[in-house]
Tab-separated table of C-alpha atoms in Angstrom:
chain	number	residue	atom	x	y	z
A	133	MET	CA	0.011	-0.124	-0.108
A	134	ILE	CA	1.083	3.597	-0.825
A	135	GLY	CA	1.006	5.991	2.197
A	136	PHE	CA	2.738	8.851	1.122
A	137	ILE	CA	4.120	10.067	-2.269
A	138	GLU	CA	6.690	12.553	-3.311
A	139	GLY	CA	7.747	13.638	-6.977
A	140	ALA	CA	7.364	15.745	-9.991
A	141	LEU	CA	3.736	17.331	-10.584
A	142	GLY	CA	2.544	15.475	-14.377
A	143	ALA	CA	-0.648	16.341	-15.917
A	144	ILE	CA	-3.978	17.706	-14.115
A	145	ARG	CA	-7.131	15.970	-15.619
A	146	GLY	CA	-10.527	17.116	-13.788
A	147	ASN	CA	-9.960	15.946	-10.130
A	148	ARG	CA	-6.921	13.703	-10.725
A	149	ALA	CA	-3.138	14.538	-10.781
A	150	ILE	CA	-0.228	12.607	-12.076
A	151	VAL	CA	2.824	12.273	-9.627
A	152	HIS	CA	6.392	11.222	-11.115
A	153	THR	CA	8.341	9.676	-8.795
A	154	PRO	CA	12.272	9.591	-9.027
A	155	GLY	CA	12.129	5.998	-9.918
A	156	GLY	CA	10.204	6.762	-13.179
A	157	VAL	CA	6.969	5.589	-12.354
A	158	GLY	CA	3.799	8.249	-12.654
A	159	TYR	CA	1.228	7.468	-9.823
A	160	GLU	CA	-2.714	8.807	-10.551
A	161	LEU	CA	-4.173	10.423	-7.910
A	162	ALA	CA	-7.900	11.568	-7.147
A	163	LEU	CA	-7.585	14.893	-5.194
A	164	PRO	CA	-9.938	16.962	-3.356
A	165	LEU	CA	-10.424	20.578	-5.260
A	166	SER	CA	-8.725	22.395	-2.740
A	167	VAL	CA	-5.652	20.442	-3.212
A	168	LEU	CA	-5.619	20.790	-6.713
A	169	ALA	CA	-5.790	24.287	-6.541
A	170	GLU	CA	-2.804	24.352	-4.226
A	171	ILE	CA	-0.793	22.238	-6.196
A	172	SER	CA	-1.559	23.594	-9.845
A	173	GLY	CA	1.696	25.659	-10.996
A	174	ARG	CA	4.059	23.787	-8.636
A	175	LYS	CA	6.916	21.499	-9.751
A	176	THR	CA	6.962	19.042	-7.197
A	177	VAL	CA	4.072	17.809	-4.698
A	178	ALA	CA	4.258	15.702	-1.603
A	179	LEU	CA	1.022	13.969	-0.866
A	180	HIS	CA	-0.410	12.062	1.893
A	181	VAL	CA	-2.041	8.636	0.293
A	182	VAL	CA	-4.940	6.450	0.922
A	183	THR	CA	-4.915	3.476	-1.285
A	184	VAL	CA	-8.330	2.013	-1.984
A	185	VAL	CA	-8.413	-1.873	-3.294
A	186	LYS	CA	-11.200	-2.887	-5.147
A	187	ASP	CA	-12.195	-6.129	-7.309
A	188	ASP	CA	-11.162	-4.326	-10.490
A	189	ALA	CA	-9.052	-1.313	-9.473
A	190	ILE	CA	-6.253	-0.023	-7.330
A	191	ASP	CA	-7.313	4.028	-6.499
A	192	LEU	CA	-4.904	6.347	-4.943
A	193	TYR	CA	-6.430	9.169	-2.934
A	194	GLY	CA	-3.945	12.088	-2.098
A	195	PHE	CA	-4.276	14.881	0.489
A	196	ASP	CA	-2.134	17.901	1.727
A	197	THR	CA	-2.255	16.767	5.278
A	198	ALA	CA	-2.290	13.484	7.551
A	199	GLU	CA	-5.296	15.164	9.338
A	200	ALA	CA	-7.257	15.466	5.658
A	201	LYS	CA	-6.088	11.801	5.452
A	202	ALA	CA	-7.216	10.606	8.503
A	203	LEU	CA	-10.851	12.109	8.295
A	204	PHE	CA	-11.100	10.552	4.670
A	205	GLU	CA	-10.311	7.295	6.416
A	206	ARG	CA	-12.924	7.922	8.932
A	207	LEU	CA	-15.132	9.105	6.287
A	208	ILE	CA	-15.258	5.831	4.190
A	209	GLY	CA	-15.743	3.581	7.343
A	210	VAL	CA	-19.295	4.724	7.353
A	211	SER	CA	-21.505	2.288	5.777
A	212	GLY	CA	-23.024	4.066	2.419
A	213	ILE	CA	-20.021	6.617	1.948
A	214	GLY	CA	-17.553	5.525	-0.486
A	215	PRO	CA	-14.365	7.250	-1.964
A	216	LYS	CA	-16.176	9.361	-4.176
A	217	ALA	CA	-18.406	10.667	-1.845
A	218	ALA	CA	-15.771	11.031	0.643
A	219	LEU	CA	-13.589	13.075	-1.737
A	220	ALA	CA	-16.751	14.988	-2.701
A	221	MET	CA	-17.408	15.914	0.896
A	222	LEU	CA	-13.904	17.217	1.040
A	223	SER	CA	-14.251	19.046	-2.064
A	224	THR	CA	-16.772	20.912	-0.631
A	225	PHE	CA	-15.770	21.832	2.930
A	226	SER	CA	-12.319	21.957	4.294
A	227	PRO	CA	-11.826	19.087	6.596
A	228	GLU	CA	-11.816	21.628	9.753
A	229	ARG	CA	-15.422	22.805	8.501
A	230	LEU	CA	-16.900	19.170	7.624
A	231	GLU	CA	-15.361	17.819	11.021
A	232	GLY	CA	-17.271	20.877	13.019
A	233	ALA	CA	-20.392	20.314	10.823
A	234	ILE	CA	-20.481	16.552	11.667
A	235	VAL	CA	-19.925	17.164	15.190
A	236	ALA	CA	-22.383	19.898	15.566
A	237	GLN	CA	-24.734	17.258	13.452
A	238	ASP	CA	-25.735	19.814	11.293
A	239	VAL	CA	-27.436	17.584	8.272
A	240	ALA	CA	-28.607	20.498	6.269
A	241	LEU	CA	-25.208	21.622	5.745
A	242	ILE	CA	-23.953	18.142	4.710
A	243	SER	CA	-26.412	17.214	2.570
A	244	THR	CA	-25.544	20.033	0.156
A	245	VAL	CA	-22.475	18.002	-0.886
A	246	PRO	CA	-23.553	16.432	-4.560
A	247	GLY	CA	-24.391	12.724	-3.738
A	248	ILE	CA	-24.970	13.119	-0.365
A	249	GLY	CA	-28.550	13.200	0.466
A	250	LYS	CA	-30.140	13.568	4.362
A	251	LYS	CA	-30.190	9.830	5.074
A	252	THR	CA	-26.338	9.570	4.254
A	253	ALA	CA	-25.946	12.650	6.017
A	254	THR	CA	-27.787	11.708	9.196
A	255	ARG	CA	-25.512	8.555	9.063
A	256	LEU	CA	-22.483	9.892	8.932
A	257	CYS	CA	-23.411	12.283	11.967
A	258	VAL	CA	-24.354	9.485	14.089
A	259	GLU	CA	-21.609	7.229	13.362
A	260	LEU	CA	-18.727	10.138	13.560
A	261	SER	CA	-19.953	12.792	15.613
A	262	ASP	CA	-19.032	11.345	19.134
A	263	ARG	CA	-15.513	10.169	17.810
A	264	LEU	CA	-14.601	13.393	16.210
A	265	ALA	CA	-15.502	15.521	18.999
A	266	ARG	CA	-13.497	13.388	21.635
A	267	HIS	CA	-10.640	13.544	18.945
A	268	ALA	CA	-11.027	17.506	18.651
A	269	VAL	CA	-10.854	17.484	22.599
A	270	GLN	CA	-7.774	15.511	22.678
A	271	GLN	CA	-6.024	17.465	20.257
A	272	GLY	CA	-7.345	20.737	21.786
A	273	THR	CA	-9.171	21.990	18.585
A	274	VAL	CA	-12.701	22.347	19.802
A	275	SER	CA	-13.517	26.161	20.076
A	276	GLY	CA	-16.274	27.651	22.180
A	277	GLY	CA	-18.169	26.718	24.989
A	278	ARG	CA	-18.517	22.998	23.919
A	279	GLY	CA	-14.707	22.199	24.209
A	280	ASP	CA	-14.780	23.776	27.788
A	281	LEU	CA	-18.168	21.575	28.647
A	282	ILE	CA	-16.562	18.376	27.725
A	283	SER	CA	-12.957	18.870	29.258
A	284	ALA	CA	-14.886	20.142	32.514
A	285	LEU	CA	-16.856	17.083	32.357
A	286	THR	CA	-13.960	14.614	31.430
A	287	ASN	CA	-12.061	16.382	34.493
A	288	LEU	CA	-14.668	15.141	36.656
A	289	GLY	CA	-14.609	11.620	35.964
A	290	PHE	CA	-17.391	11.580	33.324
A	291	PRO	CA	-16.177	9.119	30.214
A	292	GLU	CA	-15.264	10.885	26.991
């Protein structure tokens, strides 16, 4: 499995880019639109990679940060959300905004992503909101009163 790639940026077509490694191999990766915009014009790139093996293909998905890669892996772990839907979510929202919407269980916002209906958005929120909230508290990235409340309750001995 490929977890990270660094090399010369080749052709960009749609939401895909080819990265040529020094060994002479070019890997085609699907990328969120924000990452494509960021790397356009660069000569070299370094990307965190998720390898998805299917019956008929091996697909590579690239991300600019380890956090975005981890969120993608969490998203595709939810029943009914495949790599294309997860990539669409990360193309529509930044990882921070998407995590915030999931933790806040903002089904209306999440269902604005093309291909994500209210049922899927609800399932996503139910399955991931607690895990993402705990992760945000551990990383110290929860802002506002909710983070303070979770921290206070944890300090009092309540489970996360």
